[in-house]
Coordinates of C-alpha atoms in Angstrom, one line a residue:
X117 CA 142.9 -43.5 137.1
X118 CA 140.5 -40.5 137.2
X119 CA 142.9 -37.7 138.5
X120 CA 146.5 -36.8 138.6
X121 CA 148.3 -34.2 140.8
X122 CA 151.2 -32.8 138.9
X123 CA 153.6 -31.1 141.3
X124 CA 156.3 -30.4 138.7
X125 CA 157.2 -26.9 137.4
X126 CA 158.4 -26.1 133.9
X127 CA 155.0 -25.5 132.3
X128 CA 153.2 -22.3 131.2
X129 CA 154.9 -20.3 133.9
X130 CA 158.2 -20.5 132.0
X131 CA 156.9 -19.4 128.6
X132 CA 155.5 -20.6 125.3
X133 CA 157.4 -23.9 125.3
X134 CA 156.1 -24.7 128.7
X135 CA 152.6 -23.7 127.7
X136 CA 152.7 -26.1 124.8
X137 CA 153.9 -28.9 127.1
X138 CA 151.1 -28.1 129.5
X139 CA 148.4 -28.1 126.7
X140 CA 149.7 -31.5 125.4
X141 CA 149.5 -33.0 128.9
X142 CA 145.9 -31.9 129.3
X143 CA 145.1 -33.3 125.8
X144 CA 146.5 -36.7 126.6
X145 CA 144.8 -36.8 130.0
X146 CA 141.4 -35.9 128.5
X147 CA 141.9 -38.6 125.8
X148 CA 142.0 -41.2 128.7
X149 CA 139.2 -39.6 130.8
X150 CA 141.6 -38.1 133.3
X151 CA 141.6 -34.7 135.0
X152 CA 144.8 -32.8 135.9
X153 CA 145.3 -30.9 139.1
X154 CA 148.2 -28.4 138.8
X155 CA 150.8 -28.4 137.5
X156 CA 153.4 -26.2 139.4
X157 CA 151.6 -26.8 142.7
X158 CA 152.0 -28.3 146.2
X159 CA 148.9 -30.5 146.1
X160 CA 146.0 -31.3 148.5
X161 CA 145.3 -32.1 152.1
X162 CA 142.2 -33.5 153.8
X163 CA 142.4 -33.8 157.6
X164 CA 139.4 -36.0 157.9
X165 CA 140.8 -39.0 159.9
X166 CA 139.0 -41.4 157.6
X167 CA 140.9 -39.9 154.6
X168 CA 144.1 -38.2 155.8
X169 CA 145.2 -37.2 152.3
X170 CA 148.6 -35.5 152.5
X171 CA 150.0 -34.6 149.0
X172 CA 152.3 -31.8 150.0
X173 CA 156.0 -30.8 150.2
X174 CA 156.1 -29.4 153.7
X175 CA 155.7 -30.8 157.1
X176 CA 153.0 -28.8 158.9
X177 CA 151.3 -31.6 160.9
X178 CA 147.7 -32.2 160.0
X179 CA 145.2 -31.4 162.8
X180 CA 141.5 -31.7 162.1
X181 CA 139.7 -28.4 162.0
X182 CA 136.9 -26.6 160.2
X183 CA 138.8 -23.9 158.3
X184 CA 139.6 -24.8 154.7
X185 CA 142.2 -23.1 152.5
X186 CA 142.5 -22.6 148.8
X187 CA 145.7 -21.0 147.6
X188 CA 147.1 -20.4 144.1
X189 CA 150.6 -20.0 145.5
X190 CA 152.0 -22.8 147.7
X191 CA 154.1 -20.4 149.8
X192 CA 151.1 -18.3 150.8
X193 CA 149.1 -21.4 151.4
X194 CA 151.8 -22.7 153.8
X195 CA 151.8 -19.4 155.6
X196 CA 148.1 -19.7 156.3
X197 CA 148.4 -23.3 157.5
X198 CA 151.4 -22.7 159.6
X199 CA 149.9 -19.7 161.4
X200 CA 146.9 -21.8 162.3
X201 CA 149.1 -24.6 163.5
X202 CA 151.2 -22.3 165.6
X203 CA 148.2 -21.2 167.6
X204 CA 146.9 -24.8 168.0
X205 CA 144.1 -24.6 165.4
X206 CA 143.7 -27.3 162.7
X207 CA 142.4 -27.1 159.1
X208 CA 139.9 -29.2 157.2
X209 CA 140.8 -29.1 153.5
X210 CA 143.7 -27.5 151.7
X211 CA 144.6 -27.2 148.0
X212 CA 147.4 -25.3 146.3
X213 CA 146.3 -25.3 142.7
X214 CA 149.2 -23.7 140.8
X215 CA 148.7 -23.2 137.0
X216 CA 145.0 -24.4 137.0
X217 CA 145.5 -26.1 133.6
X218 CA 142.4 -28.3 133.9
X219 CA 140.7 -28.6 137.3
X220 CA 139.8 -25.1 138.1
X221 CA 139.7 -23.0 141.3
X222 CA 135.9 -22.4 141.0
X223 CA 135.4 -26.2 140.9
X224 CA 137.5 -26.6 144.1
X225 CA 135.7 -23.7 145.7
X226 CA 132.3 -25.3 144.9
X227 CA 133.5 -28.6 146.6
X228 CA 134.7 -26.7 149.7
X229 CA 131.3 -25.0 149.8
X230 CA 129.5 -28.4 149.8
X231 CA 131.8 -30.0 152.4
X232 CA 129.9 -30.2 155.7
X233 CA 133.1 -30.2 157.7
X234 CA 134.1 -26.8 156.4
X235 CA 132.8 -23.8 158.3
X236 CA 135.1 -21.1 156.9
X237 CA 137.0 -20.8 153.6
X238 CA 140.2 -18.8 153.3
X239 CA 141.4 -18.0 149.8
X240 CA 144.7 -16.6 148.3
X241 CA 144.8 -15.8 144.6
X242 CA 147.2 -14.2 142.2
X243 CA 144.9 -14.1 139.2
X244 CA 141.5 -15.3 138.1
X245 CA 141.4 -17.6 135.1
X246 CA 137.6 -17.4 134.8
X247 CA 136.2 -14.5 136.9
X248 CA 132.6 -15.3 135.9
X249 CA 132.9 -18.9 137.1
X250 CA 134.4 -17.7 140.4
X251 CA 131.6 -15.2 140.8
X252 CA 129.0 -17.9 140.2
X253 CA 130.6 -20.4 142.6
X254 CA 131.3 -17.9 145.4
X255 CA 127.8 -16.4 145.2
X256 CA 126.3 -19.8 146.0
X257 CA 128.4 -20.3 149.1
X258 CA 128.5 -17.0 150.9
X259 CA 124.8 -17.0 152.0
X260 CA 125.6 -19.9 154.3
X261 CA 129.4 -20.0 154.7
X262 CA 131.9 -17.2 154.8
X263 CA 134.7 -16.9 152.2
X264 CA 137.6 -14.7 153.3
X265 CA 139.9 -13.8 150.4
X266 CA 143.2 -12.0 149.6
X267 CA 144.6 -11.3 146.2
X268 CA 148.3 -10.8 145.8
X269 CA 149.7 -8.5 143.1
X270 CA 147.1 -5.7 143.8
X271 CA 149.5 -2.9 142.8
X272 CA 150.6 -4.2 139.4
X273 CA 149.9 -1.6 136.6
X274 CA 147.6 -2.6 133.8
X275 CA 149.3 -3.3 130.5
X276 CA 146.6 -1.7 128.3
X277 CA 146.4 2.1 128.0
X278 CA 143.0 3.6 128.4
X279 CA 141.8 7.2 127.9
X280 CA 138.5 7.5 129.8
X281 CA 138.3 8.6 133.4
X282 CA 136.6 5.3 134.4
X283 CA 139.2 3.2 132.6
X284 CA 142.1 5.0 134.2
X285 CA 140.6 4.5 137.6
X286 CA 139.9 0.8 137.1
X287 CA 142.8 -1.6 137.9
X288 CA 142.9 -5.3 138.8
X289 CA 142.4 -4.4 142.4
X290 CA 139.1 -2.5 141.6
X291 CA 137.9 -5.4 139.5
X292 CA 138.7 -7.9 142.3
X293 CA 137.0 -5.7 145.0
X294 CA 133.9 -5.4 142.8
X295 CA 133.7 -9.1 142.1
X296 CA 134.2 -9.9 145.8
X297 CA 131.5 -7.5 146.8
X298 CA 129.0 -8.9 144.3
X299 CA 129.8 -12.5 145.5
X300 CA 129.6 -11.6 149.2
X301 CA 133.3 -12.4 149.8
X302 CA 135.1 -10.6 152.6
X303 CA 138.2 -9.0 151.2
X304 CA 141.5 -8.7 153.1
X305 CA 144.9 -7.1 152.2
X306 CA 146.7 -8.5 155.2
X307 CA 147.1 -12.3 155.7
X308 CA 147.4 -12.1 159.5
X309 CA 144.1 -10.2 159.8
X310 CA 142.4 -12.7 157.4
X311 CA 143.6 -15.7 159.6
X312 CA 142.4 -14.0 162.8
X313 CA 139.0 -13.4 161.3
X314 CA 138.8 -17.0 160.1
X315 CA 139.5 -18.2 163.6
X316 CA 136.7 -16.1 165.0
X317 CA 134.2 -17.2 162.3
X318 CA 135.3 -20.9 162.8
X319 CA 133.7 -21.0 166.3
X320 CA 131.0 -18.4 166.4
X321 CA 128.2 -16.9 164.3
X322 CA 128.5 -13.5 162.8
X323 CA 126.9 -10.6 164.8
X324 CA 123.4 -9.3 164.1
X325 CA 124.6 -5.7 164.0
X326 CA 127.6 -3.4 164.5
X327 CA 127.4 -2.4 168.2
X328 CA 130.4 -3.6 170.2
X329 CA 130.8 -3.8 173.9
X330 CA 134.3 -3.6 175.4
X331 CA 135.6 -4.9 178.7
X332 CA 139.1 -4.3 180.0
X333 CA 141.0 -4.3 183.3
X334 CA 143.4 -1.5 182.3
X335 CA 142.7 1.8 180.6
X336 CA 145.1 2.1 177.6
X337 CA 144.1 -1.0 175.7
X338 CA 140.5 -0.1 176.1
X339 CA 141.1 3.3 174.4
X340 CA 143.0 1.6 171.6
X341 CA 140.1 -0.8 171.1
X342 CA 137.7 2.2 170.8
X343 CA 139.8 3.8 168.1
X344 CA 140.0 0.5 166.2
X345 CA 136.3 -0.1 166.5
X346 CA 135.5 3.3 165.0
X347 CA 138.0 2.8 162.1
X348 CA 136.3 -0.6 161.5
X349 CA 132.9 1.0 161.1
X350 CA 131.6 -0.4 164.4
X351 CA 129.6 1.5 166.9
X352 CA 130.1 1.6 170.7
X353 CA 127.1 0.0 172.4
X354 CA 125.2 1.9 175.1
X355 CA 123.6 0.2 178.2
X356 CA 120.1 0.3 179.4
X357 CA 119.3 1.7 182.8
X358 CA 119.0 -1.9 184.1
X359 CA 122.4 -2.7 182.6
X360 CA 124.0 0.4 184.2
X361 CA 122.5 -0.5 187.6
X362 CA 123.8 -4.1 187.4
X363 CA 127.3 -3.0 186.5
X364 CA 127.3 -0.4 189.3
X365 CA 126.1 -3.0 191.8
X366 CA 128.3 -6.0 190.8
X367 CA 131.7 -4.2 190.0
X368 CA 134.1 -2.5 192.3
X369 CA 133.2 1.1 193.1
X370 CA 136.4 2.2 191.2
X371 CA 135.2 0.5 188.0
X372 CA 134.1 2.5 185.0
X373 CA 130.7 1.4 183.7
X374 CA 130.8 3.2 180.4
X375 CA 132.0 1.6 177.2
X376 CA 134.6 0.3 177.6
X377 CA 133.7 -1.2 181.0
X378 CA 136.9 -1.0 183.1
X379 CA 136.6 -3.7 185.7
X380 CA 140.0 -2.6 187.1
X381 CA 143.1 -4.7 187.6
X382 CA 142.0 -6.3 190.9
X383 CA 138.8 -7.6 189.4
X384 CA 138.1 -11.2 190.2
X385 CA 136.2 -14.0 188.4
X386 CA 132.7 -12.9 189.4
X387 CA 133.4 -9.3 188.2
X388 CA 134.4 -10.5 184.8
X389 CA 131.3 -12.8 184.6
X390 CA 129.0 -9.9 185.7
X391 CA 130.4 -7.5 183.2
X392 CA 130.2 -10.0 180.3
X393 CA 126.8 -11.4 181.3
X394 CA 125.4 -7.9 181.5
X395 CA 126.7 -6.7 178.1
X396 CA 125.7 -9.9 176.4
X397 CA 122.2 -9.6 177.7
X398 CA 121.9 -6.0 176.5
X399 CA 119.7 -5.7 173.4
X400 CA 121.9 -2.9 172.2
X401 CA 125.0 -5.0 172.2
X402 CA 125.8 -7.2 169.2
X403 CA 129.4 -8.4 170.1
X404 CA 131.8 -8.2 173.0
X405 CA 135.6 -8.0 173.3
X406 CA 137.3 -8.7 176.7
X407 CA 140.8 -7.5 177.4
X408 CA 142.5 -9.4 180.2
X409 CA 145.9 -8.7 181.7
X410 CA 147.0 -11.7 183.7
X411 CA 147.7 -9.9 187.0
X412 CA 149.5 -12.2 189.5
X413 CA 147.3 -11.2 192.5
X414 CA 144.0 -12.6 191.1
X415 CA 142.8 -16.1 190.5
X416 CA 143.5 -16.4 186.8
X417 CA 142.2 -20.0 186.3
X418 CA 138.9 -19.0 187.9
X419 CA 138.7 -15.9 185.7
X420 CA 139.2 -18.0 182.6
X421 CA 136.5 -20.3 183.7
X422 CA 134.0 -17.5 184.2
X423 CA 134.9 -16.0 180.8
X424 CA 134.2 -19.3 179.2
X425 CA 130.9 -19.7 181.1
X426 CA 129.7 -16.2 180.1
X427 CA 130.7 -16.7 176.5
X428 CA 128.9 -20.0 176.4
X429 CA 125.7 -18.5 177.7
X430 CA 125.1 -16.3 174.7
X431 CA 125.0 -16.7 170.9
X432 CA 126.6 -13.3 170.4
X433 CA 130.3 -13.4 169.3
X434 CA 132.9 -12.9 172.0
X435 CA 136.7 -12.5 171.6
X436 CA 139.3 -12.3 174.3
X437 CA 142.6 -10.5 174.2
X438 CA 145.1 -11.9 176.8
X439 CA 148.2 -9.9 177.7
X440 CA 150.5 -12.4 179.4
X441 CA 153.7 -14.4 179.4
X442 CA 154.5 -17.9 178.3
X443 CA 153.9 -19.2 181.8
X444 CA 150.2 -18.7 181.4
X445 CA 150.0 -20.3 177.9
X446 CA 147.8 -23.1 179.2
X447 CA 145.3 -20.4 180.2
X448 CA 145.0 -19.3 176.6
X449 CA 144.7 -22.9 175.3
X450 CA 141.8 -23.4 177.7
X451 CA 139.9 -20.4 176.5
X452 CA 140.5 -21.4 172.9
X453 CA 139.4 -24.9 173.5
X454 CA 136.1 -23.5 174.8
X455 CA 135.5 -22.0 171.4
X456 CA 136.4 -18.4 172.3
X457 CA 139.1 -16.8 170.0
X458 CA 142.1 -15.4 171.8
X459 CA 144.4 -12.7 170.4
X460 CA 147.5 -10.8 171.6
X461 CA 146.4 -7.2 170.8
X462 CA 143.2 -5.3 171.2
X463 CA 143.3 -4.2 167.6
X464 CA 143.3 -7.9 166.5
X465 CA 140.3 -8.7 168.6
X466 CA 138.3 -5.7 167.3
X467 CA 139.3 -6.2 163.7
X468 CA 138.2 -9.8 163.8
X469 CA 134.8 -8.7 165.1
X470 CA 134.7 -6.1 162.4
X471 CA 135.4 -8.7 159.7
X472 CA 132.6 -10.8 161.2
X473 CA 130.3 -7.8 160.9
X474 CA 131.3 -7.2 157.3
X475 CA 130.5 -10.8 156.4
X476 CA 127.1 -10.5 158.2
X477 CA 126.3 -7.3 156.1
X478 CA 127.2 -9.1 152.9
X479 CA 125.3 -12.2 153.8
X480 CA 122.1 -10.5 155.0
X481 CA 121.9 -7.8 152.3
X482 CA 118.8 -7.7 150.1
X483 CA 119.1 -10.0 147.2
X484 CA 117.4 -9.1 143.9
X485 CA 118.1 -9.4 140.2
X486 CA 118.8 -6.5 137.9
X487 CA 115.4 -4.8 137.2
X488 CA 113.7 -4.9 133.8
X489 CA 113.9 -1.4 132.3
X490 CA 112.0 0.1 129.4
X491 CA 114.5 0.7 126.6
X492 CA 114.7 0.9 122.8
X493 CA 117.2 -1.8 122.4
X494 CA 116.5 -2.2 118.7
X495 CA 117.6 1.4 118.1
X496 CA 120.7 0.9 120.1
X497 CA 121.6 -2.3 118.3
X498 CA 121.1 -0.6 114.9
X499 CA 123.3 2.3 115.9
X500 CA 126.1 0.1 117.2
X501 CA 126.0 -2.1 114.1
X502 CA 127.4 0.8 112.2
X503 CA 130.6 0.5 114.3
X504 CA 130.9 -3.2 113.9
X505 CA 134.6 -4.2 113.3
X506 CA 135.9 -0.9 114.5
X507 CA 138.0 0.2 117.5
X508 CA 136.9 3.8 117.9
X509 CA 134.8 6.4 119.8
X510 CA 131.2 7.1 118.9
X511 CA 130.5 10.5 117.6
X512 CA 128.9 12.9 120.1
X513 CA 125.5 12.7 118.3
X514 CA 125.6 8.9 118.2
X515 CA 126.7 8.7 121.9
X516 CA 123.8 10.9 123.0
X517 CA 121.4 8.9 120.8
X518 CA 122.6 5.7 122.4
X519 CA 121.9 7.1 125.8
X520 CA 118.5 8.3 124.7
X521 CA 117.7 4.7 123.5
X522 CA 118.2 3.6 127.1
X523 CA 116.1 6.5 128.5
X524 CA 119.1 8.2 130.0
X525 CA 118.4 12.0 130.2
X526 CA 120.7 14.1 128.0
X527 CA 120.5 17.6 126.6
X528 CA 119.4 18.2 123.0
X529 CA 122.3 18.1 120.5
X530 CA 122.9 18.7 116.8
X531 CA 126.0 18.3 114.6
X532 CA 127.6 21.3 112.9
X533 CA 130.0 20.5 110.1
X534 CA 130.4 24.1 109.1
X535 CA 129.2 27.6 109.9
X536 CA 126.2 27.1 107.5
X537 CA 124.9 24.5 109.9
X538 CA 124.8 26.7 113.0
X539 CA 121.4 28.2 112.4
X540 CA 119.7 24.9 112.0
X541 CA 121.6 23.4 114.9
X542 CA 120.7 26.2 117.3
X543 CA 117.1 26.0 116.2
X544 CA 117.1 22.4 117.4
X545 CA 118.8 23.0 120.8
X546 CA 117.8 26.6 121.5
X547 CA 119.7 29.3 123.4
X548 CA 121.7 29.6 125.6
X549 CA 123.7 26.8 124.1
X550 CA 127.1 25.1 124.3
X551 CA 129.6 24.5 121.5
X552 CA 131.9 21.4 121.7
X553 CA 134.6 19.9 119.6
X554 CA 133.8 16.3 118.6
X555 CA 137.0 14.3 118.0
X556 CA 138.5 11.0 119.1
X557 CA 141.9 12.9 119.3
X558 CA 140.6 15.3 121.9
X559 CA 140.2 13.4 125.2
X560 CA 139.5 16.1 127.8
X561 CA 137.6 18.7 125.8
X562 CA 137.3 21.3 128.6
X563 CA 141.0 21.2 129.3
X564 CA 141.9 21.8 125.7
X565 CA 139.5 24.6 125.0
X566 CA 137.0 22.4 123.2
X567 CA 133.9 23.6 125.2
X568 CA 132.3 27.0 125.1
X569 CA 129.4 27.6 127.5
X570 CA 126.6 30.1 127.7
X571 CA 126.4 31.2 124.0
X572 CA 123.4 33.6 124.0
X573 CA 122.6 34.0 120.3
X574 CA 123.7 33.1 116.8
X575 CA 126.4 35.8 116.6
X576 CA 128.1 34.5 119.8
X577 CA 127.8 30.9 118.4
X578 CA 129.3 31.9 115.1
X579 CA 132.2 33.7 116.7
X580 CA 132.9 30.8 119.0
X581 CA 132.7 28.3 116.1
X582 CA 135.2 30.2 114.0
X583 CA 137.7 30.3 116.9
X584 CA 137.2 26.6 117.8
X585 CA 137.5 25.6 114.1
X586 CA 140.8 27.4 113.9
X587 CA 142.0 25.9 117.2
X588 CA 141.4 22.3 116.1
X589 CA 142.3 22.7 112.5
X590 CA 145.2 20.2 112.9
X591 CA 143.1 17.3 114.1
X592 CA 140.2 15.3 112.6
X593 CA 137.4 17.1 114.3
X594 CA 133.7 17.9 114.0
X595 CA 131.6 20.1 116.2
X596 CA 128.3 19.9 118.0
X597 CA 125.9 22.4 119.4
X598 CA 124.2 21.3 122.6
X599 CA 121.5 22.6 124.8
X600 CA 122.9 24.1 128.0
X601 CA 121.5 22.0 130.8
X602 CA 120.6 23.4 134.2
X603 CA 123.6 23.2 136.5
X604 CA 123.8 20.8 139.5
X605 CA 126.2 18.9 141.6
X606 CA 128.8 17.2 139.3
X607 CA 128.9 13.4 139.3
X608 CA 130.5 10.8 137.1
X609 CA 128.9 7.5 136.0
X610 CA 131.1 5.3 133.9
X611 CA 131.7 1.8 132.7
X612 CA 134.8 -0.1 131.6
X613 CA 135.4 -3.6 130.4
X614 CA 136.4 -6.2 133.0
X615 CA 138.0 -9.2 131.1
X616 CA 136.2 -12.4 131.8
X617 CA 133.6 -10.7 134.0
X618 CA 131.8 -8.3 131.6
X619 CA 131.8 -4.7 132.6
X620 CA 132.4 -2.7 135.8
X621 CA 130.2 0.4 136.5
X622 CA 131.7 3.3 138.3
X623 CA 130.0 6.1 140.4
X624 CA 131.6 9.1 142.1
X625 CA 132.1 12.8 142.3
X626 CA 132.5 14.1 138.7
X627 CA 133.8 17.0 136.7
X628 CA 137.4 17.9 137.0
X629 CA 137.6 16.5 140.5
X630 CA 137.2 12.8 139.6
X631 CA 140.9 12.1 139.0
X632 CA 142.0 14.4 141.9
X633 CA 139.8 13.1 144.6
X634 CA 139.2 9.6 143.2
X635 CA 136.1 9.2 145.4
X636 CA 134.5 6.5 143.4
X637 CA 132.8 3.1 143.8
X638 CA 132.7 0.1 141.4
X639 CA 130.3 -2.8 140.9
X640 CA 129.8 -5.5 138.3
X641 CA 127.1 -4.9 135.7
X642 CA 124.2 -5.3 135.6
X643 CA 123.3 -3.7 138.9
X644 CA 120.3 -4.6 141.1
X645 CA 118.5 -1.8 142.8
X646 CA 120.2 -2.5 146.2
X647 CA 123.6 -2.6 144.5
X648 CA 123.0 0.8 142.9
X649 CA 122.0 2.3 146.2
X650 CA 125.0 0.7 147.9
X651 CA 127.4 2.2 145.3
X652 CA 126.0 5.7 145.8
X653 CA 126.4 5.4 149.6
X654 CA 129.9 3.9 149.3
X655 CA 131.6 7.1 148.3
X656 CA 133.0 9.4 151.0
X657 CA 131.2 12.4 149.6
X658 CA 127.7 10.9 149.8
X659 CA 126.6 13.3 152.5
X660 CA 127.2 16.1 150.0
X661 CA 124.6 14.5 147.8
X662 CA 122.1 14.1 150.6
X663 CA 122.4 17.8 151.4
X664 CA 124.4 19.2 154.3
X665 CA 124.6 22.5 156.2
X666 CA 121.5 23.9 154.6
X667 CA 122.3 22.8 151.1
X668 CA 119.5 21.0 149.2
X669 CA 120.3 17.4 148.3
X670 CA 120.1 15.9 144.9
X671 CA 117.4 13.7 143.4
X672 CA 118.9 10.4 144.6
X673 CA 116.2 8.3 142.8
X674 CA 117.1 9.9 139.5
X675 CA 120.8 9.2 139.9
X676 CA 120.0 5.6 141.0
X677 CA 117.9 5.0 137.9
X678 CA 120.7 6.4 135.7
X679 CA 123.2 4.0 137.3
X680 CA 120.8 1.1 136.6
X681 CA 120.3 2.2 133.0
X682 CA 124.0 2.6 132.3
X683 CA 124.7 -0.8 133.8
X684 CA 122.0 -2.4 131.6
X685 CA 123.3 -0.6 128.5
X686 CA 126.9 -2.0 128.9
X687 CA 125.6 -5.5 130.0
X688 CA 123.4 -5.6 126.8
X689 CA 126.2 -4.4 124.5
X690 CA 129.6 -5.9 125.4
X691 CA 131.2 -4.1 122.5
X692 CA 131.2 -1.0 124.7
X693 CA 134.6 -1.1 126.3
X694 CA 134.7 2.4 127.9
X695 CA 132.0 4.9 128.8
X696 CA 132.2 8.2 130.7
X697 CA 129.1 10.3 131.6
X698 CA 131.1 13.2 133.0
X699 CA 129.8 15.4 134.3
X700 CA 126.3 14.3 135.2
X701 CA 124.5 17.4 136.6
X702 CA 122.4 16.1 139.6
X703 CA 119.7 18.5 140.9
X704 CA 116.9 18.3 143.4
X705 CA 114.5 17.6 140.5
X706 CA 116.5 15.2 138.3
X707 CA 119.8 14.4 136.7
X708 CA 121.2 15.0 133.2
X709 CA 124.3 13.5 131.5
X710 CA 125.8 16.6 129.9
X711 CA 128.9 15.0 128.4
X712 CA 129.6 11.5 127.3
X713 CA 132.4 9.5 125.7
X714 CA 131.9 6.0 124.5
X715 CA 134.4 3.6 123.0
X716 CA 133.6 0.4 121.1
X717 CA 136.1 -2.2 120.1
X718 CA 136.1 -4.9 117.4
X719 CA 137.4 -7.8 119.5
X720 CA 134.3 -7.7 121.7
X721 CA 131.0 -8.7 120.2
X722 CA 128.6 -5.9 119.2

């Protein structure tokens, strides 16, 4: 026997005794060449008529389909299957993997990706046992097959206290989002929306672009569809002169030929076909949604037939929203059987198209490896070796030296242990200069009076030093004198450990605003050039960086390079568990990291 499915509970989910029992079971199985699936799981299903595997506790009938489901929790897995069943749609493969003691979720995912009968994969997870293995498996699948995923437990607070801005902003949700983004997985926070998107992707290809055409036979739902489209990041398509002329010619005079196209309530079969055919042939239209109220005074069967014919004539995705009663349920079944997804609300139809677009963007993005960068890695290795076995923060001088080793622009800096060092330190950095406290006990230096700017000469520096030395006499503190860098827009670039995955890099608006506005983006290190560019454009404040209302924009290329270099630094040195470059002063002619905080920890390799 090669495999065993263990449904039983009472293993690691109940504590140490259960964990020991689980480990012993795996040990015995491996001794006899057996793999264990589970425990604490529902089991598997395969709807292929030649296999018909049904190891499951519930009684949702198996109907062949092309949507496959991977769920850590059996209850959520059943919810996904049941909803598909209730709208007459089958599934292909199903696995509820529970504790994942031996056979792993990435192994199952890889099998689903290779299965020719699976067109779409839906996933529900509660945790990732091996994030790196998941990332590798998913990245191989998403270029040719969509993975739609939802993680439960997104709001749980982390158990480890962190002191950096980046660390405080990273939670399991941020890590999961970054991992999904890098792998090309479409993320959902709502199971109903994920199911509806899977239905759309199970019968149609993803759109080429984000321009949507809307058709309705009543006004209100069309307006709602417009609002939803904009919130989904879609654009309303516009029609060519030829398209406008055809709509005007083929629809009732009372019809609206804008977007949405309102064919009016009395529209018949040929009106629907004309509207759909016109929009689908427009080069500026990438997808179409049709809203259809089943009015009793028109030929509904004929309308359904013409909708099916129009949809079949194009490779562009079409979804239909039918507002009706149970009497016309067979009408909905007919349209679905023709491969056209049918929904109850306009929001559902538009969101499904929006999800298809998100997948297309992820699938079609430029693929490239992290670039090779000129660095002095030997100097960085030597510096970090001095901290081996420690859990501490680098001194300011060492932190700046580490950045310099990776060619990250920083101001000149010099340590000042006492007043006697000030003259030599100021000679190194010049005036005007900045005085800073340097202590692991002082987290936010500017908030605690540990930064004095604009010191014009040695007298001002000496006076500021005496005051700061007195202020921080109760803590273990040193001091540094730093060149005052030219001001610019304040950004933050940071990194924090992501257990099992490496490190996450963060980018956003910096200075004192980072924890207030939290306008940040995350990605998994190391970054490729397209990933760095995408991160920068992901924040809501990106237009401020480009330059708006007469303001000059920043040097985006310089910031992009800094992101790449930070990501390479933390990828090369996993002992770095937290890093903040905050603020980074970004100007039209470059960018400089003017303050840095770097923590290393002994339980990660240097």
